[in-house]
PDB file of C-alpha atoms in Angstrom:
ATOM      1  CA  GLU A1037       7.465  13.392   8.947  1.00 49.00           C
ATOM      2  CA  THR A1038       6.331  10.742   6.514  1.00 55.00           C
ATOM      3  CA  GLY A1039       9.147  11.066   4.017  1.00 91.00           C
ATOM      4  CA  VAL A1040       6.594  11.116   1.202  1.00 96.00           C
ATOM      5  CA  THR A1041       4.517  14.279   0.931  1.00 96.00           C
ATOM      6  CA  GLN A1042       1.355  14.532  -1.116  1.00 97.00           C
ATOM      7  CA  THR A1043      -0.570  17.666  -2.004  1.00 97.00           C
ATOM      8  CA  PRO A1044      -3.319  18.617  -1.910  1.00 97.00           C
ATOM      9  CA  ARG A1045      -4.761  16.585   0.938  1.00 96.00           C
ATOM     10  CA  HIS A1046      -8.300  17.039  -0.371  1.00 97.00           C
ATOM     11  CA  LEU A1047      -9.533  17.934  -3.836  1.00 96.00           C
ATOM     12  CA  VAL A1048     -13.015  18.456  -5.184  1.00 96.00           C
ATOM     13  CA  MET A1049     -13.280  18.887  -8.925  1.00 93.00           C
ATOM     14  CA  GLY A1050     -15.926  18.970 -11.596  1.00 91.00           C
ATOM     15  CA  MET A1051     -15.910  16.534 -14.461  1.00 90.00           C
ATOM     16  CA  THR A1052     -14.663  19.183 -16.890  1.00 89.00           C
ATOM     17  CA  ASN A1053     -11.854  20.468 -14.689  1.00 89.00           C
ATOM     18  CA  LYS A1054      -8.134  19.848 -15.007  1.00 94.00           C
ATOM     19  CA  LYS A1055      -6.132  19.386 -11.857  1.00 96.00           C
ATOM     20  CA  SER A1056      -2.882  17.810 -10.751  1.00 97.00           C
ATOM     21  CA  LEU A1057      -1.813  15.774  -7.746  1.00 98.00           C
ATOM     22  CA  LYS A1058       1.730  16.154  -6.502  1.00 98.00           C
ATOM     23  CA  CYS A1059       3.988  13.704  -4.707  1.00 98.00           C
ATOM     24  CA  GLU A1060       7.451  14.465  -3.363  1.00 97.00           C
ATOM     25  CA  GLN A1061      10.023  12.337  -1.578  1.00 96.00           C
ATOM     26  CA  HIS A1062      13.528  13.119  -0.379  1.00 89.00           C
ATOM     27  CA  LEU A1063      14.405   9.639   0.792  1.00 93.00           C
ATOM     28  CA  GLY A1064      16.796   8.985  -2.064  1.00 92.00           C
ATOM     29  CA  HIS A1065      14.390   6.428  -3.497  1.00 92.00           C
ATOM     30  CA  ASN A1066      14.440   5.700  -7.193  1.00 90.00           C
ATOM     31  CA  ALA A1067      11.035   4.099  -7.706  1.00 91.00           C
ATOM     32  CA  MET A1068       7.700   5.851  -7.281  1.00 93.00           C
ATOM     33  CA  TYR A1069       4.154   4.591  -7.541  1.00 94.00           C
ATOM     34  CA  TRP A1070       0.577   5.810  -7.825  1.00 96.00           C
ATOM     35  CA  TYR A1071      -2.147   3.732  -6.190  1.00 95.00           C
ATOM     36  CA  LYS A1072      -5.908   4.183  -6.150  1.00 96.00           C
ATOM     37  CA  GLN A1073      -7.712   3.213  -2.955  1.00 95.00           C
ATOM     38  CA  SER A1074     -11.470   2.757  -3.120  1.00 93.00           C
ATOM     39  CA  ALA A1075     -13.698   1.597  -0.289  1.00 86.00           C
ATOM     40  CA  LYS A1076     -13.820  -2.169   0.243  1.00 79.00           C
ATOM     41  CA  LYS A1077     -11.422  -2.879  -2.609  1.00 86.00           C
ATOM     42  CA  PRO A1078      -7.733  -3.768  -2.606  1.00 87.00           C
ATOM     43  CA  LEU A1079      -5.329  -1.017  -3.476  1.00 91.00           C
ATOM     44  CA  GLU A1080      -5.051  -0.718  -7.231  1.00 92.00           C
ATOM     45  CA  LEU A1081      -1.647  -0.032  -8.726  1.00 91.00           C
ATOM     46  CA  MET A1082      -1.884   2.624 -11.424  1.00 94.00           C
ATOM     47  CA  PHE A1083       1.622   3.597 -12.505  1.00 93.00           C
ATOM     48  CA  VAL A1084       5.213   2.720 -11.683  1.00 91.00           C
ATOM     49  CA  TYR A1085       8.254   4.857 -12.344  1.00 91.00           C
ATOM     50  CA  ASN A1086      11.819   3.632 -11.935  1.00 86.00           C
ATOM     51  CA  PHE A1087      14.641   6.142 -12.334  1.00 86.00           C
ATOM     52  CA  LYS A1088      12.128   8.586 -13.896  1.00 85.00           C
ATOM     53  CA  GLU A1089      11.050   6.095 -16.548  1.00 86.00           C
ATOM     54  CA  GLN A1090       7.545   4.700 -16.563  1.00 85.00           C
ATOM     55  CA  THR A1091       7.814   0.962 -16.240  1.00 84.00           C
ATOM     56  CA  GLU A1092       4.182   0.110 -15.768  1.00 80.00           C
ATOM     57  CA  ASN A1093       0.789   1.464 -16.724  1.00 81.00           C
ATOM     58  CA  ASN A1094      -1.808  -0.826 -15.245  1.00 80.00           C
ATOM     59  CA  SER A1095      -4.459  -0.239 -17.925  1.00 86.00           C
ATOM     60  CA  VAL A1096      -5.295   3.148 -16.515  1.00 93.00           C
ATOM     61  CA  PRO A1097      -7.680   5.363 -18.551  1.00 93.00           C
ATOM     62  CA  SER A1098      -6.019   8.200 -20.428  1.00 93.00           C
ATOM     63  CA  ARG A1099      -7.853  10.790 -18.339  1.00 95.00           C
ATOM     64  CA  PHE A1100      -5.098  10.044 -15.791  1.00 96.00           C
ATOM     65  CA  SER A1101      -1.710  11.230 -17.001  1.00 95.00           C
ATOM     66  CA  PRO A1102       1.402  10.724 -14.870  1.00 95.00           C
ATOM     67  CA  GLU A1103       4.576  12.761 -15.002  1.00 96.00           C
ATOM     68  CA  CYS A1104       7.900  12.102 -13.318  1.00 95.00           C
ATOM     69  CA  PRO A1105      10.344  14.948 -13.971  1.00 94.00           C
ATOM     70  CA  ASN A1106      12.944  13.525 -11.572  1.00 91.00           C
ATOM     71  CA  SER A1107      13.318  10.745  -9.037  1.00 88.00           C
ATOM     72  CA  SER A1108      11.981  12.946  -6.236  1.00 93.00           C
ATOM     73  CA  HIS A1109       8.771  14.184  -7.802  1.00 96.00           C
ATOM     74  CA  LEU A1110       5.740  12.504  -9.263  1.00 97.00           C
ATOM     75  CA  PHE A1111       2.589  14.103 -10.596  1.00 97.00           C
ATOM     76  CA  LEU A1112      -0.792  12.782 -11.609  1.00 98.00           C
ATOM     77  CA  HIS A1113      -2.594  15.048 -14.038  1.00 97.00           C
ATOM     78  CA  LEU A1114      -6.354  14.705 -14.082  1.00 96.00           C
ATOM     79  CA  HIS A1115      -8.816  15.773 -16.752  1.00 94.00           C
ATOM     80  CA  THR A1116     -12.377  14.938 -17.681  1.00 93.00           C
ATOM     81  CA  LEU A1117     -12.788  12.635 -14.707  1.00 94.00           C
ATOM     82  CA  GLN A1118     -15.877  10.621 -13.857  1.00 94.00           C
ATOM     83  CA  PRO A1119     -17.630  10.338 -10.485  1.00 93.00           C
ATOM     84  CA  GLU A1120     -16.357   6.750 -10.154  1.00 93.00           C
ATOM     85  CA  ASP A1121     -12.835   8.165 -10.095  1.00 95.00           C
ATOM     86  CA  SER A1122     -13.532   9.551  -6.635  1.00 96.00           C
ATOM     87  CA  ALA A1123     -11.103   7.789  -4.306  1.00 97.00           C
ATOM     88  CA  LEU A1124      -7.996   8.182  -2.183  1.00 97.00           C
ATOM     89  CA  TYR A1125      -4.912   8.436  -4.370  1.00 98.00           C
ATOM     90  CA  LEU A1126      -1.764   7.254  -2.670  1.00 97.00           C
ATOM     91  CA  CYS A1127       1.793   7.850  -3.728  1.00 97.00           C
ATOM     92  CA  ALA A1128       4.589   5.555  -2.598  1.00 95.00           C
ATOM     93  CA  SER A1129       8.298   5.187  -3.117  1.00 94.00           C
ATOM     94  CA  SER A1130      10.914   2.495  -2.670  1.00 91.00           C
ATOM     95  CA  GLN A1131      14.676   2.315  -2.916  1.00 87.00           C
ATOM     96  CA  ASP A1132      14.307   0.638  -6.282  1.00 76.00           C
ATOM     97  CA  GLN A1133      11.627  -1.219  -8.154  1.00 71.00           C
ATOM     98  CA  ALA A1134      12.587  -4.368  -6.341  1.00 72.00           C
ATOM     99  CA  GLY A1135      10.905  -2.914  -3.277  1.00 74.00           C
ATOM    100  CA  LEU A1136      12.081  -5.821  -1.159  1.00 78.00           C
ATOM    101  CA  TYR A1137      11.804  -3.821   2.035  1.00 81.00           C
ATOM    102  CA  GLY A1138       8.368  -2.455   1.290  1.00 84.00           C
ATOM    103  CA  TYR A1139       7.244   0.953   0.225  1.00 91.00           C
ATOM    104  CA  THR A1140       7.004   4.303   1.984  1.00 93.00           C
ATOM    105  CA  PHE A1141       3.601   5.850   1.457  1.00 94.00           C
ATOM    106  CA  GLY A1142       2.265   9.365   1.595  1.00 95.00           C
ATOM    107  CA  SER A1143      -0.985  10.340   3.292  1.00 94.00           C
ATOM    108  CA  GLY A1144      -2.859  10.496   0.030  1.00 96.00           C
ATOM    109  CA  THR A1145      -5.116  12.938  -1.757  1.00 97.00           C
ATOM    110  CA  ARG A1146      -8.831  12.437  -1.173  1.00 97.00           C
ATOM    111  CA  LEU A1147     -10.382  13.185  -4.570  1.00 97.00           C
ATOM    112  CA  THR A1148     -14.069  13.849  -5.054  1.00 96.00           C
ATOM    113  CA  VAL A1149     -15.414  14.256  -8.585  1.00 95.00           C
ATOM    114  CA  VAL A1150     -18.732  16.060  -8.775  1.00 93.00           C
TER     115      VAL A1150
ATOM    116  CA  ALA B  34      -1.734 -14.464 -10.710  1.00 76.00           C
ATOM    117  CA  GLN B  35      -1.181 -14.049  -7.026  1.00 83.00           C
ATOM    118  CA  THR B  36      -4.039 -13.030  -4.768  1.00 91.00           C
ATOM    119  CA  VAL B  37      -4.251 -11.924  -1.160  1.00 95.00           C
ATOM    120  CA  THR B  38      -7.349 -12.572   0.952  1.00 96.00           C
ATOM    121  CA  GLN B  39      -8.253 -10.989   4.251  1.00 96.00           C
ATOM    122  CA  SER B  40     -11.405 -12.707   5.404  1.00 95.00           C
ATOM    123  CA  GLN B  41     -12.182 -10.400   8.342  1.00 96.00           C
ATOM    124  CA  PRO B  42     -13.546  -7.028   7.201  1.00 95.00           C
ATOM    125  CA  GLU B  43     -13.715  -5.845  10.804  1.00 97.00           C
ATOM    126  CA  MET B  44     -12.268  -6.918  14.142  1.00 97.00           C
ATOM    127  CA  SER B  45     -12.523  -5.568  17.644  1.00 97.00           C
ATOM    128  CA  VAL B  46     -10.249  -5.998  20.664  1.00 98.00           C
ATOM    129  CA  GLN B  47     -10.244  -4.801  24.232  1.00 98.00           C
ATOM    130  CA  GLU B  48      -7.369  -2.568  25.224  1.00 97.00           C
ATOM    131  CA  ALA B  49      -4.406  -4.557  26.595  1.00 97.00           C
ATOM    132  CA  GLU B  50      -5.648  -7.805  25.074  1.00 98.00           C
ATOM    133  CA  THR B  51      -4.355  -9.746  22.081  1.00 98.00           C
ATOM    134  CA  VAL B  52      -5.897  -9.930  18.629  1.00 98.00           C
ATOM    135  CA  THR B  53      -4.993 -11.908  15.519  1.00 98.00           C
ATOM    136  CA  LEU B  54      -5.721 -10.721  12.001  1.00 98.00           C
ATOM    137  CA  SER B  55      -5.892 -13.319   9.245  1.00 98.00           C
ATOM    138  CA  CYS B  56      -4.350 -13.277   5.794  1.00 98.00           C
ATOM    139  CA  THR B  57      -4.079 -15.992   3.180  1.00 98.00           C
ATOM    140  CA  TYR B  58      -2.515 -15.797  -0.224  1.00 97.00           C
ATOM    141  CA  ASP B  59      -2.380 -17.805  -3.367  1.00 95.00           C
ATOM    142  CA  THR B  60       0.866 -18.296  -5.251  1.00 91.00           C
ATOM    143  CA  SER B  61       2.831 -20.948  -7.075  1.00 90.00           C
ATOM    144  CA  GLU B  62       6.126 -19.336  -6.184  1.00 88.00           C
ATOM    145  CA  SER B  63       8.489 -20.455  -3.454  1.00 87.00           C
ATOM    146  CA  ASP B  64      10.355 -17.175  -3.078  1.00 88.00           C
ATOM    147  CA  TYR B  65       8.358 -14.128  -2.038  1.00 91.00           C
ATOM    148  CA  TYR B  66       7.892 -11.475   0.618  1.00 93.00           C
ATOM    149  CA  LEU B  67       4.919 -10.708   2.809  1.00 95.00           C
ATOM    150  CA  PHE B  68       4.037  -7.471   4.560  1.00 96.00           C
ATOM    151  CA  TRP B  69       1.533  -6.050   6.978  1.00 97.00           C
ATOM    152  CA  TYR B  70       0.693  -2.371   6.632  1.00 97.00           C
ATOM    153  CA  LYS B  71      -1.298  -0.219   9.028  1.00 97.00           C
ATOM    154  CA  GLN B  72      -3.420   2.693   7.808  1.00 96.00           C
ATOM    155  CA  PRO B  73      -4.686   4.902  10.656  1.00 95.00           C
ATOM    156  CA  PRO B  74      -7.206   7.707  10.130  1.00 91.00           C
ATOM    157  CA  SER B  75      -4.317   9.924   9.063  1.00 87.00           C
ATOM    158  CA  ARG B  76      -4.381   7.749   5.914  1.00 92.00           C
ATOM    159  CA  GLN B  77      -0.656   7.141   5.691  1.00 90.00           C
ATOM    160  CA  MET B  78       0.158   3.481   5.126  1.00 92.00           C
ATOM    161  CA  ILE B  79       2.822   2.436   7.613  1.00 94.00           C
ATOM    162  CA  LEU B  80       4.861  -0.742   7.302  1.00 94.00           C
ATOM    163  CA  VAL B  81       4.312  -2.841  10.414  1.00 96.00           C
ATOM    164  CA  ILE B  82       6.214  -6.023   9.702  1.00 96.00           C
ATOM    165  CA  ARG B  83       7.911  -7.914   6.890  1.00 94.00           C
ATOM    166  CA  GLN B  84       8.508 -11.624   6.336  1.00 95.00           C
ATOM    167  CA  GLU B  85      10.778 -13.347   3.854  1.00 92.00           C
ATOM    168  CA  ALA B  86       9.312 -16.622   2.666  1.00 92.00           C
ATOM    169  CA  TYR B  87      12.581 -18.501   2.794  1.00 90.00           C
ATOM    170  CA  LYS B  88      13.003 -17.705   6.474  1.00 89.00           C
ATOM    171  CA  GLN B  89      11.202 -20.122   8.745  1.00 85.00           C
ATOM    172  CA  GLN B  90      11.446 -17.895  11.773  1.00 91.00           C
ATOM    173  CA  ASN B  91       8.405 -15.704  12.305  1.00 94.00           C
ATOM    174  CA  ALA B  92       9.106 -11.973  12.180  1.00 93.00           C
ATOM    175  CA  THR B  93       8.471  -9.866  15.275  1.00 93.00           C
ATOM    176  CA  GLU B  94       8.456  -6.126  15.875  1.00 92.00           C
ATOM    177  CA  ASN B  95       7.798  -5.228  19.488  1.00 95.00           C
ATOM    178  CA  ARG B  96       4.109  -6.012  20.153  1.00 97.00           C
ATOM    179  CA  PHE B  97       3.557  -7.206  16.589  1.00 97.00           C
ATOM    180  CA  SER B  98       4.362 -10.712  15.435  1.00 97.00           C
ATOM    181  CA  VAL B  99       3.340 -12.960  12.604  1.00 97.00           C
ATOM    182  CA  ASN B 100       2.431 -16.601  12.289  1.00 97.00           C
ATOM    183  CA  PHE B 101       3.784 -17.569   8.897  1.00 96.00           C
ATOM    184  CA  GLN B 102       2.586 -20.966   7.689  1.00 96.00           C
ATOM    185  CA  LYS B 103       4.145 -21.404   4.255  1.00 94.00           C
ATOM    186  CA  ALA B 104       2.508 -24.711   3.411  1.00 94.00           C
ATOM    187  CA  ALA B 105      -0.899 -23.358   4.322  1.00 96.00           C
ATOM    188  CA  LYS B 106      -0.135 -20.012   2.623  1.00 96.00           C
ATOM    189  CA  SER B 107      -1.198 -18.192   5.735  1.00 97.00           C
ATOM    190  CA  PHE B 108       0.297 -15.044   7.213  1.00 97.00           C
ATOM    191  CA  SER B 109      -1.567 -13.843  10.292  1.00 98.00           C
ATOM    192  CA  LEU B 110      -0.674 -10.793  12.378  1.00 98.00           C
ATOM    193  CA  LYS B 111      -0.818 -10.928  16.168  1.00 98.00           C
ATOM    194  CA  ILE B 112      -1.010  -7.708  18.131  1.00 98.00           C
ATOM    195  CA  SER B 113      -0.259  -8.127  21.827  1.00 98.00           C
ATOM    196  CA  ASP B 114      -1.165  -5.695  24.596  1.00 97.00           C
ATOM    197  CA  SER B 115      -3.408  -3.760  22.205  1.00 98.00           C
ATOM    198  CA  GLN B 116      -3.364  -0.002  22.520  1.00 97.00           C
ATOM    199  CA  LEU B 117      -5.850   2.642  21.423  1.00 97.00           C
ATOM    200  CA  GLY B 118      -3.342   3.800  18.835  1.00 96.00           C
ATOM    201  CA  ASP B 119      -3.489   0.403  17.158  1.00 97.00           C
ATOM    202  CA  ALA B 120      -6.959   1.195  15.833  1.00 97.00           C
ATOM    203  CA  ALA B 121      -6.604   1.332  12.052  1.00 97.00           C
ATOM    204  CA  MET B 122      -7.071  -0.522   8.798  1.00 96.00           C
ATOM    205  CA  TYR B 123      -4.571  -3.325   8.413  1.00 98.00           C
ATOM    206  CA  PHE B 124      -3.525  -4.533   4.982  1.00 96.00           C
ATOM    207  CA  CYS B 125      -1.695  -7.702   4.111  1.00 97.00           C
ATOM    208  CA  ALA B 126       0.507  -7.533   1.003  1.00 95.00           C
ATOM    209  CA  TYR B 127       2.464  -9.955  -1.144  1.00 93.00           C
ATOM    210  CA  ARG B 128       5.499  -9.358  -3.294  1.00 90.00           C
ATOM    211  CA  SER B 129       6.969 -11.888  -5.672  1.00 85.00           C
ATOM    212  CA  GLY B 130      10.600 -12.815  -5.239  1.00 79.00           C
ATOM    213  CA  SER B 131      11.018 -12.462  -8.985  1.00 72.00           C
ATOM    214  CA  TYR B 132      12.344  -9.317 -10.513  1.00 64.00           C
ATOM    215  CA  GLY B 133      11.235  -7.365 -13.491  1.00 57.00           C
ATOM    216  CA  GLY B 134       7.925  -6.230 -14.877  1.00 54.00           C
ATOM    217  CA  SER B 135       4.847  -6.385 -12.727  1.00 57.00           C
ATOM    218  CA  GLN B 136       6.218  -9.292 -10.725  1.00 55.00           C
ATOM    219  CA  GLY B 137       7.881  -6.901  -8.333  1.00 64.00           C
ATOM    220  CA  ASN B 138       4.752  -4.981  -7.448  1.00 79.00           C
ATOM    221  CA  LEU B 139       2.950  -5.252  -4.134  1.00 87.00           C
ATOM    222  CA  ILE B 140      -0.408  -7.030  -4.190  1.00 90.00           C
ATOM    223  CA  PHE B 141      -2.737  -6.006  -1.386  1.00 93.00           C
ATOM    224  CA  GLY B 142      -5.715  -7.565   0.332  1.00 94.00           C
ATOM    225  CA  LYS B 143      -8.908  -5.619   0.991  1.00 94.00           C
ATOM    226  CA  GLY B 144      -7.968  -4.855   4.562  1.00 95.00           C
ATOM    227  CA  THR B 145      -9.283  -5.455   8.076  1.00 96.00           C
ATOM    228  CA  LYS B 146     -10.603  -2.596  10.170  1.00 96.00           C
ATOM    229  CA  LEU B 147      -9.432  -2.988  13.753  1.00 98.00           C
ATOM    230  CA  SER B 148     -11.227  -1.222  16.580  1.00 97.00           C
ATOM    231  CA  VAL B 149      -9.739  -1.023  20.079  1.00 97.00           C
ATOM    232  CA  LYS B 150     -12.125  -0.631  22.995  1.00 97.00           C
ATOM    233  CA  PRO B 151     -10.942   1.210  26.106  1.00 94.00           C
TER     234      PRO B 151
END
């Protein structure tokens, strides 16, 4: 049991589709994160939420739209994606945004844009 | 801005032997935290070990230990008695000791792929 659950595990979508990625944690953490992991590149931070409020948008294109309805759930809504958006999308959480003890990660959603 | 460099894209070790993965970082801060994460084929990033910069003692977790050289800005991971289950991508990460804004976010290196030969 990872503590952070991401669904779906795999997703293939066309460039005109709209889909959503879901992340859920019941660790009592108050900060949640979306990361993009591409081959041979460092993990790229996309969004940070702290107590349901977005505290960081790391210059992410508007075709990615996050939503955090409560401290346990985080969504990433996708629309009009490009093939270069194909990657592993990882969700993580931490007790608070300080994250001094590291983050707990999910197993990611492998996204392929065709 | 801080950066994290892992100079070994791939490493290989024989089962039961010891391997050291390298990590260097660039920062002007004196207070920060360093982490090693493991990402097996299951894709979940798992925290392996954590080091606080103001602590001189190297962190250890069972077969995993670090060699933290603050002056050299080096943070290598040593895996002793390597096991087949240690095969994974290993990521080094840095976190500023400052609070607020993007300073608290983890900064990752590109990773080192470790293979374990039986």
